XYZ file of C-alpha atoms in Angstrom:
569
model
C 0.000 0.000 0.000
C 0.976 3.333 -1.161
C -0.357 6.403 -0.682
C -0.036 8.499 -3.985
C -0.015 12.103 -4.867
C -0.352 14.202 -7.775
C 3.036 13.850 -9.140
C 3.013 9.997 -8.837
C -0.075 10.430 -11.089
C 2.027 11.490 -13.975
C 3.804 8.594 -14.332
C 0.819 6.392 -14.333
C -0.662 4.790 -17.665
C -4.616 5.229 -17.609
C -5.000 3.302 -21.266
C -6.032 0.308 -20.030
C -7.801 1.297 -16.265
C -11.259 0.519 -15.710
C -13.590 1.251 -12.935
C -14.113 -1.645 -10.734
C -17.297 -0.116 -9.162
C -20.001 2.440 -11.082
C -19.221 5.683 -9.306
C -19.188 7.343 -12.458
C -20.979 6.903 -16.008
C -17.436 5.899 -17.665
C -13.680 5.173 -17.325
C -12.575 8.384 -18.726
C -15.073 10.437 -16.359
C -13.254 8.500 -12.868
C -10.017 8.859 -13.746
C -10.476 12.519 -14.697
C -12.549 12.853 -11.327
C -9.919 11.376 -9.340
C -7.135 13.564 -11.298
C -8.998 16.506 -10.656
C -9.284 15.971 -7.262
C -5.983 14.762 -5.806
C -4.501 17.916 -7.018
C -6.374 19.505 -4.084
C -5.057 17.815 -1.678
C -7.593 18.221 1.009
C -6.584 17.382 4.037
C -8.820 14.832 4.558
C -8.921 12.884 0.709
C -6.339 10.066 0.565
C -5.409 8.374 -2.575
C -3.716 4.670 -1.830
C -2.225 2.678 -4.633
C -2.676 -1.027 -3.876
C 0.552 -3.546 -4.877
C 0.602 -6.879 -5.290
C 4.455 -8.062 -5.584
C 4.942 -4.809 -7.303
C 2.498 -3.876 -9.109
C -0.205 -1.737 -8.694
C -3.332 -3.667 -8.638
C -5.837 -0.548 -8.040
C -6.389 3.077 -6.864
C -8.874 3.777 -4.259
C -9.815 7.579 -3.278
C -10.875 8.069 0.178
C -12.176 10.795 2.431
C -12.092 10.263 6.045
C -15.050 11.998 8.117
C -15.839 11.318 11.854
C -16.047 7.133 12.221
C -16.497 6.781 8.562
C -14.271 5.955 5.586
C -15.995 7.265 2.376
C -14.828 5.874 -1.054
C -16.212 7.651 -4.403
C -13.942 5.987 -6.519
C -11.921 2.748 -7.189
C -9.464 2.298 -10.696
C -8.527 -0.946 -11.796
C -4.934 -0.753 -12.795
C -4.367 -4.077 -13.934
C -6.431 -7.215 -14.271
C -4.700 -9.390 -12.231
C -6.238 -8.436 -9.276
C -9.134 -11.042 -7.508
C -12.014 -9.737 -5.816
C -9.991 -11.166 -2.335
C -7.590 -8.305 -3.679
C -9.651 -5.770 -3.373
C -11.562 -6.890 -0.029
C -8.443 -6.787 1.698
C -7.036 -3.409 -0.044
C -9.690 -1.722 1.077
C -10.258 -3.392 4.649
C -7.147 -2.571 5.456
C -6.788 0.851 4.383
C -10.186 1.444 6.563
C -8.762 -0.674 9.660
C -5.633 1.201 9.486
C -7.061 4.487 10.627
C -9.804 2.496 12.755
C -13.280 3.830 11.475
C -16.335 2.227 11.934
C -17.603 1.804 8.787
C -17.098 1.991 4.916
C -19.405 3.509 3.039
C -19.440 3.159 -1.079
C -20.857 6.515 -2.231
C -22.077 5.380 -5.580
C -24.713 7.758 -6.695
C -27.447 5.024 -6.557
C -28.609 1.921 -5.545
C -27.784 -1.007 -8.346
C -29.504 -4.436 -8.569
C -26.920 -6.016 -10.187
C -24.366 -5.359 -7.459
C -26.806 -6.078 -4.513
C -25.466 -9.616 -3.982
C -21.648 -8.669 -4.789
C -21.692 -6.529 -1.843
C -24.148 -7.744 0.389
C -21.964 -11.298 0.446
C -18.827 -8.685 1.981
C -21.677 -7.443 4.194
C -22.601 -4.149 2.789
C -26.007 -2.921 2.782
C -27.257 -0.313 0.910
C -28.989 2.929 2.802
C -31.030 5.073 0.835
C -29.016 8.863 0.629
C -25.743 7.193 1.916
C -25.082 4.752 -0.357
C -23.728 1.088 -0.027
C -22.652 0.486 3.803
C -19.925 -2.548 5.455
C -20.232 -1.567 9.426
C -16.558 -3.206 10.691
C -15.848 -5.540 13.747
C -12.663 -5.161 15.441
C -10.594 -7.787 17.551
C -7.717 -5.678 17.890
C -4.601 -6.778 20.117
C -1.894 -4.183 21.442
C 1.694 -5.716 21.045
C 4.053 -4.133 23.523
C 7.815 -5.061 22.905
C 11.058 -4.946 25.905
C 13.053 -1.734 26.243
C 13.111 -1.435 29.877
C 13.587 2.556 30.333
C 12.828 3.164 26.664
C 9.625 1.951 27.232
C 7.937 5.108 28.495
C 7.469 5.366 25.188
C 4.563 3.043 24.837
C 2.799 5.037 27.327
C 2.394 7.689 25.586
C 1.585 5.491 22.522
C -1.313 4.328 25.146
C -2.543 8.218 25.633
C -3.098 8.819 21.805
C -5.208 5.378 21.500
C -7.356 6.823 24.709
C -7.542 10.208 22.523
C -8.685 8.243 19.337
C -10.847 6.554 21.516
C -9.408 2.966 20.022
C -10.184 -0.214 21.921
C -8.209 -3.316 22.074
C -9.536 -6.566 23.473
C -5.601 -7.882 23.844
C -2.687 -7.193 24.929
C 0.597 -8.833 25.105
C 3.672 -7.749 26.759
C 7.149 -8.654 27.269
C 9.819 -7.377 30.280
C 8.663 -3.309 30.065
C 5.788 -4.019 27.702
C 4.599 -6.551 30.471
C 4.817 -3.883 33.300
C 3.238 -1.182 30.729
C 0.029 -4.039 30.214
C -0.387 -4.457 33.425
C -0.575 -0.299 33.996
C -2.835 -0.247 30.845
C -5.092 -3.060 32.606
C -5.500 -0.767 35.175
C -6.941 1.874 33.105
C -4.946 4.679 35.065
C -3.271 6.984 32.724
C -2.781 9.212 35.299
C -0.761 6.871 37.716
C 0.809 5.591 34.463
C 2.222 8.864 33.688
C 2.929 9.745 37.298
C 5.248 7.031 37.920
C 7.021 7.542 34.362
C 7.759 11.159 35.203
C 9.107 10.272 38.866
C 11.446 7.509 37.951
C 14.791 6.729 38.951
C 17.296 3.707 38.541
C 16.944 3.185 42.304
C 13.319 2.523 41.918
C 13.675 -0.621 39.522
C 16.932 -1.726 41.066
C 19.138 -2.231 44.224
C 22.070 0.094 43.007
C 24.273 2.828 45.372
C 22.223 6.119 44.908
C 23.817 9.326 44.230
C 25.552 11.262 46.638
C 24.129 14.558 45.627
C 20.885 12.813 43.763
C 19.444 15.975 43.754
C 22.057 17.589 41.752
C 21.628 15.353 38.909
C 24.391 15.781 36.115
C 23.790 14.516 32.767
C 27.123 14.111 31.030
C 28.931 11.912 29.292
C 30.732 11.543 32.695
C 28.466 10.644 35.078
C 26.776 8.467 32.668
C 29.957 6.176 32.857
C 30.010 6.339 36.291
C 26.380 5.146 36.587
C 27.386 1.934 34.178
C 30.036 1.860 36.155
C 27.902 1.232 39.425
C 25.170 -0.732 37.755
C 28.182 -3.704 36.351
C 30.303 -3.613 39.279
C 27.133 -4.485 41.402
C 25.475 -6.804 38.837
C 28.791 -9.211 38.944
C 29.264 -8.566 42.702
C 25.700 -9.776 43.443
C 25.531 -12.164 40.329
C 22.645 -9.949 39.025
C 21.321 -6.599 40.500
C 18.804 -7.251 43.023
C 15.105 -6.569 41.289
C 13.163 -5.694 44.882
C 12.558 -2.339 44.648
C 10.840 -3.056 40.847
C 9.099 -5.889 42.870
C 8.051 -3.208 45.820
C 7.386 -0.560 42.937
C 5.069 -3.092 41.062
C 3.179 -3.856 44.189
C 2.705 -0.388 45.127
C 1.135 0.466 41.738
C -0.340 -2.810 40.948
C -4.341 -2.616 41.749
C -5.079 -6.834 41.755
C -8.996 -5.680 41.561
C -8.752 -3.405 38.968
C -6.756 -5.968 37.177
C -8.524 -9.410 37.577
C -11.628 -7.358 37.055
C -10.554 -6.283 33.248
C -12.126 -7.517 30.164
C -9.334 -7.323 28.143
C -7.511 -11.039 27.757
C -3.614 -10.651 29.034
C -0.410 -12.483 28.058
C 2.962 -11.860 29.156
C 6.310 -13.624 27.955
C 9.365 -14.934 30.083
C 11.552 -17.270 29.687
C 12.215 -20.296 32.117
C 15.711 -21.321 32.638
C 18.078 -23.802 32.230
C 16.544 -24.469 29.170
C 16.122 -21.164 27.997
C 12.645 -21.934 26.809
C 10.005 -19.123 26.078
C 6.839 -19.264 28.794
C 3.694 -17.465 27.943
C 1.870 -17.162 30.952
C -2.132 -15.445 30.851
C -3.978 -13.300 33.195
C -6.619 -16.326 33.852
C -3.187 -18.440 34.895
C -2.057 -16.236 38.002
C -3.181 -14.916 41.104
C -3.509 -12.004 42.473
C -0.445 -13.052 44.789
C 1.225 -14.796 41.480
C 0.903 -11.332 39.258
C 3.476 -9.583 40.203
C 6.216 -12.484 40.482
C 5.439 -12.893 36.575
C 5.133 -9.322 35.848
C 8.511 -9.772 37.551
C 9.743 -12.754 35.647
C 9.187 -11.219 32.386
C 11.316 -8.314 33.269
C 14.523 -10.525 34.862
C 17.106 -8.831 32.432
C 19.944 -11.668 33.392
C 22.640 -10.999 33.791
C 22.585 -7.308 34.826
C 19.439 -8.524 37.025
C 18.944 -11.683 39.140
C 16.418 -13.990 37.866
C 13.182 -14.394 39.420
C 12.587 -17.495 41.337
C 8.892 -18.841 40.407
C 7.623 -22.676 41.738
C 11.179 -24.082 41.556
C 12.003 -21.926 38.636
C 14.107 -19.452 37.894
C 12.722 -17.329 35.389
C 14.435 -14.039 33.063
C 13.809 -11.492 30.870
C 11.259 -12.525 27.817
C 13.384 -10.662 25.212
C 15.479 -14.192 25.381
C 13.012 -15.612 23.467
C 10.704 -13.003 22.512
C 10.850 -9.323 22.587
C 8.093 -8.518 20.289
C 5.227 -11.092 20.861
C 2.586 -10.398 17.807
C 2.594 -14.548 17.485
C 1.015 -14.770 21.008
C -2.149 -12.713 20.030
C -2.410 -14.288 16.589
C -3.022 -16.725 17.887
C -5.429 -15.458 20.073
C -7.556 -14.543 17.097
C -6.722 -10.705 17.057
C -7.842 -9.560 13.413
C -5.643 -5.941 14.324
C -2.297 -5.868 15.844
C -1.198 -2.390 16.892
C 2.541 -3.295 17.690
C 4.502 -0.819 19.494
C 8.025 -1.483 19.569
C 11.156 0.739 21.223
C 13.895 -1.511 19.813
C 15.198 -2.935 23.118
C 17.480 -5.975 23.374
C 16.486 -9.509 22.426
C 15.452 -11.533 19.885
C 12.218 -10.644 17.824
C 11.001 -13.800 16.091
C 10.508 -13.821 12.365
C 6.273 -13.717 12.833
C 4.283 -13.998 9.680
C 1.619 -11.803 9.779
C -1.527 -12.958 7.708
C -2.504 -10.796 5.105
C -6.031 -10.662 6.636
C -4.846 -9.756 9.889
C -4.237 -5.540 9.750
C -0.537 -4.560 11.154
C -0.143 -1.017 12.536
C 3.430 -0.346 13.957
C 4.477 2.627 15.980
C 7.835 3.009 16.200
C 9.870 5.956 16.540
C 13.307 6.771 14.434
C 15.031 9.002 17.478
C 16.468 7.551 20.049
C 15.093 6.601 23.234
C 17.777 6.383 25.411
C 19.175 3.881 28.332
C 17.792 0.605 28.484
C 19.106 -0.021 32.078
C 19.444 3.415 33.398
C 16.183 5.210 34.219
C 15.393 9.097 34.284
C 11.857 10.590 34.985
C 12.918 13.496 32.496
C 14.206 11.251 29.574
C 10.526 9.197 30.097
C 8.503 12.452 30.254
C 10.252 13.075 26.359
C 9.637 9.669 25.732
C 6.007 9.798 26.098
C 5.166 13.169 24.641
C 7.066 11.113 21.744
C 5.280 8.399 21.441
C 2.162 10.157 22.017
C 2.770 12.495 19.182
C 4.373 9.729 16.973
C 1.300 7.694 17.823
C -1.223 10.313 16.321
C 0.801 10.670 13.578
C 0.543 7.447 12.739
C -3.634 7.078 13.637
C -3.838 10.248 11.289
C -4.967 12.704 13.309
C -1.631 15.053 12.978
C 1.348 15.023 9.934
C 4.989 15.080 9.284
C 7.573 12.430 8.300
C 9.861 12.506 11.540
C 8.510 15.511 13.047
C 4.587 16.438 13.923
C 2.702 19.149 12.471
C -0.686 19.911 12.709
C -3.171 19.573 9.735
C -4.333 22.864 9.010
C -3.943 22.257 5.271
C -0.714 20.817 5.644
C -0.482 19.256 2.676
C -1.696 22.386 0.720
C 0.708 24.573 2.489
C 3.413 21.818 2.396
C 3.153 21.677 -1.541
C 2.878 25.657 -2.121
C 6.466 26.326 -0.203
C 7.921 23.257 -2.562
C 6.592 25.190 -6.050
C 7.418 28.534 -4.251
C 11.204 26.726 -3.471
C 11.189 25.317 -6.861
C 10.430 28.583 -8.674
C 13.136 30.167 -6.801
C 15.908 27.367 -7.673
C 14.833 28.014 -11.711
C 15.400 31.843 -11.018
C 18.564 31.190 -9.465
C 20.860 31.325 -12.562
C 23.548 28.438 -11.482
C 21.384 25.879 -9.681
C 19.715 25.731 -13.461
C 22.951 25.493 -15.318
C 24.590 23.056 -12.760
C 21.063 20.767 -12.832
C 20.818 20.599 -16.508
C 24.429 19.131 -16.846
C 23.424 16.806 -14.652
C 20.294 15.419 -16.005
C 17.829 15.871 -19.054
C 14.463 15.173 -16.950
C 12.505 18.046 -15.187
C 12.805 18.599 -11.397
C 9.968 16.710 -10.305
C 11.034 13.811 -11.865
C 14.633 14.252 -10.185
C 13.389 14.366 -7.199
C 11.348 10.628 -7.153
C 14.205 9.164 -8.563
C 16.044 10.488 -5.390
C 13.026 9.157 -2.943
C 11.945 12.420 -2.052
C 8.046 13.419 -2.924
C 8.142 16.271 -4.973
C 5.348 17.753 -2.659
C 6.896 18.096 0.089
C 10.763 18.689 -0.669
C 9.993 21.807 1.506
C 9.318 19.164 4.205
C 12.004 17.127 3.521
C 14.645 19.899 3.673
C 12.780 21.266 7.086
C 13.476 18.199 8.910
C 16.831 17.361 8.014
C 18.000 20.867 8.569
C 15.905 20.886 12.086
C 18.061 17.705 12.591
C 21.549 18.973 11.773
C 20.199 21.949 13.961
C 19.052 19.712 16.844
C 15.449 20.836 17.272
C 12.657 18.884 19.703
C 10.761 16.123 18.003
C 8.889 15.782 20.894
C 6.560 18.947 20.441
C 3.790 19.720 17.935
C 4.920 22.744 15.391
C 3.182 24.498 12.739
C 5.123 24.510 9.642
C 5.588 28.125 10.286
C 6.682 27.691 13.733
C 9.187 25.173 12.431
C 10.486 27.673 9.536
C 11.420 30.746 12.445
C 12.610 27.949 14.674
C 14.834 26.574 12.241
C 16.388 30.416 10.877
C 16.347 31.291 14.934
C 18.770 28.137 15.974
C 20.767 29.111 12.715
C 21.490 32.366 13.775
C 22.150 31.479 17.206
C 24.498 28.736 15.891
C 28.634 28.785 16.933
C 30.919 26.276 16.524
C 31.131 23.486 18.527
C 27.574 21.773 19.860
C 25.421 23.746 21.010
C 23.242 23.014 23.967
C 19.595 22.528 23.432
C 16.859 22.133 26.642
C 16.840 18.540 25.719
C 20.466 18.023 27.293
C 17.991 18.287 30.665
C 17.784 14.809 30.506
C 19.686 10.852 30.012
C 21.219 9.922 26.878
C 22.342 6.589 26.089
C 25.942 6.009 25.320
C 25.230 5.565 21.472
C 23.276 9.296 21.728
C 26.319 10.552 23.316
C 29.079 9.391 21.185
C 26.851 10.407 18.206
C 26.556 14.606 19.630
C 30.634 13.658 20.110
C 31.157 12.870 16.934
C 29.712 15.959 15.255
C 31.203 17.861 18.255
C 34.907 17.136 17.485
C 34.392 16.505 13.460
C 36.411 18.397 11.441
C 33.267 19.322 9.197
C 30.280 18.498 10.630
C 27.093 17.950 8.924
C 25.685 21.470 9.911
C 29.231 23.522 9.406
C 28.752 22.206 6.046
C 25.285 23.029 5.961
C 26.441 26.678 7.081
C 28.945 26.745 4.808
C 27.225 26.617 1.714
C 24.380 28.792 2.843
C 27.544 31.491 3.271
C 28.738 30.533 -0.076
C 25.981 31.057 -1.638
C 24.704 34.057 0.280
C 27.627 36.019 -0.072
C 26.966 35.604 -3.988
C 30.536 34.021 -4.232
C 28.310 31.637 -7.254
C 29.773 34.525 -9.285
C 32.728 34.989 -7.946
C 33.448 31.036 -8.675
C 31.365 29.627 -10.702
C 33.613 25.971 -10.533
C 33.666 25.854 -7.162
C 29.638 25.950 -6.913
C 29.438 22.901 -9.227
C 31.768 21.028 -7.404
C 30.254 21.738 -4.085
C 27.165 20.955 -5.439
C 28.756 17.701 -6.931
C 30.375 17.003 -3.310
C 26.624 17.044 -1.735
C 23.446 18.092 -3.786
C 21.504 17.973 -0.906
C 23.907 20.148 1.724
C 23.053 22.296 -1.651
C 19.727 22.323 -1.704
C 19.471 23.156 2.281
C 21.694 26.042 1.785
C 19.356 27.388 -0.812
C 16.367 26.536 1.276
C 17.699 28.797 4.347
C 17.968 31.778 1.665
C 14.681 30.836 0.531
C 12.699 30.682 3.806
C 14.738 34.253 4.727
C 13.318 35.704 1.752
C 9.729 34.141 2.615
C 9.720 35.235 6.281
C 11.239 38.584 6.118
């Protein structure tokens, strides 16, 4: 599934297409329906291309209102596809934003059709049109990360905003903890203890002398890795009882055992390293916590939890992402929310009937091992954003915008961008001795969507420049926040409000790395912005071709900054 925008539509071949339901009195009249109205890009019309090993089986256009999705229009691209094709193309576009019902807005009701549809359980209702009301069995997936799991909590808050239900959940080491929170139905607590958290709290390690004073470099860092392995060998695994006291304190057994919602968590039993799944309707209230426990044993660093004779560790042995488990508890939707952690995810083959949505974020979410009430309260605004995203409710490839026509406004600052590169003199000449198609065309064979290239160059200059993911910008708000940071910019790193919290060692040696480089990626950034600000393109006409050869992209960001000063002056 692909979701496709005006510019893919040029390279598409119409000849042959047919319509695959009557929307419209002819072929011609849907496909020039559907071309007139993609290049609108409403905020709420999507256009999916549906593949089947590669090739694009049909287009479907959507528009997405309250519970419903409404479809006016379906193209058959190629007549390979089966009707089973097409039940599940269009299921699962529907189940992936979780509406209620599908509703075929063909203009009236048709005889011949009646059975076709009714047998896939739509109905027709007079003024609507033709109506397939959806059942859900949906089954939340939540993977290990210890500490990087706050994550998932704030993955939980944007399925409470979207008012999604799941009848399932599954959970192993932090995702088993995070169930048994979600069981609970506290988002409040949830959150609480995520914001509050310290190592101390999930295991017996020396505390800070001056806790209060908490330092956040590279330094102390070591020295808290330091603590954490000299005390796991000394004690042959770091004592897990204050995660045990913490689980009891915020474990309600009534609230629990008193859920609907079916509950699986994975361990693993030892010697035999063997993966245990263990339900909520095999414990006890006295047994929950032990296995809550067990699940969460992250051997060797923690000592393994001792369970009828058994000594039991972290699931992620086996484990760490268990979609299997609720497969094959009949879950029709899997909404899988994994933050990477250590372990081994098993190769599960997801049925194509069974819908897949994955939330997963591509920053960093710290420590495993090492917890920080500060790094968790980013975590969760991440996730939570991220989340949303992903449900549809808010935009952005790695950072989150709200709607307000995004796409419209998204695709007028890429003309407006591309206009200004055709103006500018050298960009032309340099471009056309590189390649004989136009722009647009450039640009897809680079994997970037010509409609938002002004996106695209927005958040990899807000990376280079180190700006919060975890917030919700305009793409105005973005624009100033991106020329601000420039202008503020000296050499060396510069210190953003997020150094107010953990890193992991991999997020530290990667702000060391740009720290000591000789050119880092936003010096060079800044240096071609200079170049080309300072009108040195005339100056040296050879050296802007070769630093345009060096990097086209570094190029294109330089021009962007000019741009977006001329746009915002």
């Amino acid at each position: 599934m692909k979701e496709l925008y005006p510019t893919d539509f040029k390279l598409l071949d119409f000849e042959k297409c047919k319509e695959w339901l009557p929307f419209y009195e002819s072929n011609k009249q849907a496909v020039l329906n559907m071309s007139e109205k993609i290049v609108k890009l409403d905020e709420n019309d999507n256009f999916y291309g549906w593949y089947k090993k590669n090739k694009l089986l049909f287009i479907i256009s959507t528009h997405f209102l309250d519970d419903s999705m409404l479809v006016d229009n379906i193209i058959m691209m190629s007549e390979d596809g089966s009707v089973t094709d097409y039940e599940l193309g269009i299921l699962t576009i529907a189940k992936r934003k979780f509406v209620k019902k599908i509703i075929f807005k063909l203009p009236q009701q048709h005889e011949s059709l009646d059975l076709k549809l009714q047998s896939k359980n739509f109905v027709y209702e007079s003024g609507v049109g033709y109506v397939c009301y959806l059942s859900y069995r949906t089954g939340l997936v939540l993977g290990g990360g210890g500490a990087k799991g706050s994550y998932q909590i704030g993955v939980w808050n944007a399925l409470k905003a979207c008012d999604i239900q799941f009848e399932l959940i599954s959970g192993t080491s932090v995702g088993a903890l995070n169930g048994g929170l979600i069981l609970q139905d506290n988002l409040e607590l949830a959150e609480k203890m995520w914001q509050g958290i310290t190592t101390q709290q999930i295991l017996l390690v020396p505390e800070e002398e001056n806790s209060r004073q908490m330092s956040y470099s590279i330094n102390q860092l070591i020295v808290n890795f330091q603590k954490l392995t000299k005390t796991a060998i000394q004690a042959k695994g770091v004592s897990t009882e204050p995660l045990n006291q913490l689980i009891q304190d915020l474990m309600s057994p009534q609230d629990i055992f008193n859920s609907e919602k079916d509950f699986f968590i994975v361990t693993t039993s030892t010697p035999n390293m063997e993966e245990k799944i263990v339900s909520l309707k095999e414990m006890t209230e006295k047994t929950f916590s032990r296995w809550l426990l067990a699940s969460s044993s992250f051997f060797p660093a923690m000592a393994a939890c001792l369970i009828d004779d058994v000594y039991y560790v972290d699931g992620g042995y086996r484990n760490n992402v268990p979609k299997d488990v609720l497969i094959n508890q009949g879950a029709t939707e899997l909404i899988v929310v994994d933050v990477k952690g250590p372990g081994i995810t098993k190769a599960t083959k997801v049925p194509s009937e069974i819908v897949e949505v994955e939330i997963s974020s591509q920053w960093g979410l710290g420590n495993v091992l090492l917890f920080d009430g500060n790094r968790s309260s980013w975590n969760m605004r991440l996730g939570y954003l991220e989340a949303m995203k992903t449900l549809g409710k808010y935009q952005g490839i790695e950072y989150t915008y709200i709607k307000d026509d995004f796409k419209k406004k998204s695709l007028k600052m890429s003309r407006k961008f591309l206009i200004f590169l055709r103006e500018s003199e050298f960009f032309e000449l340099w471009f056309h001795k590189k390649t004989k198609i136009r722009e647009w065309e450039w640009l897809q064979n680079n994997k970037i969507q010509p409609e938002f290239l002004s996106i695209t160059l927005m958040e990899s200059l807000a990376k280079k420049l180190e700006i919060d993911p975890a917030k919700l910008y305009s793409l105005e708000e973005l624009s100033y926040l991106i020329l601000k940071n420039l202008n503020k910019r000296e050499k060396g790193y510069n210190r953003d409000n997020n150094d107010e919290m953990m890193y992991s060692v991999r997020e530290w040696l990667s702000k060391l790395v740009k720290q000591n480089s000789p050119v880092s990626d936003v010096q060079r950034v800044y240096y071609y912005y200079n170049f080309f600000k300072n009108n040195n393109v005339k100056k040296d006409r050879e050296a802007y071709y070769l630093l345009m050869d060096v990097s086209w992209m570094s190029g294109l960001e330089g021009l962007f900054l000019i741009f977006l000063e001329s746009e915002l002056a």
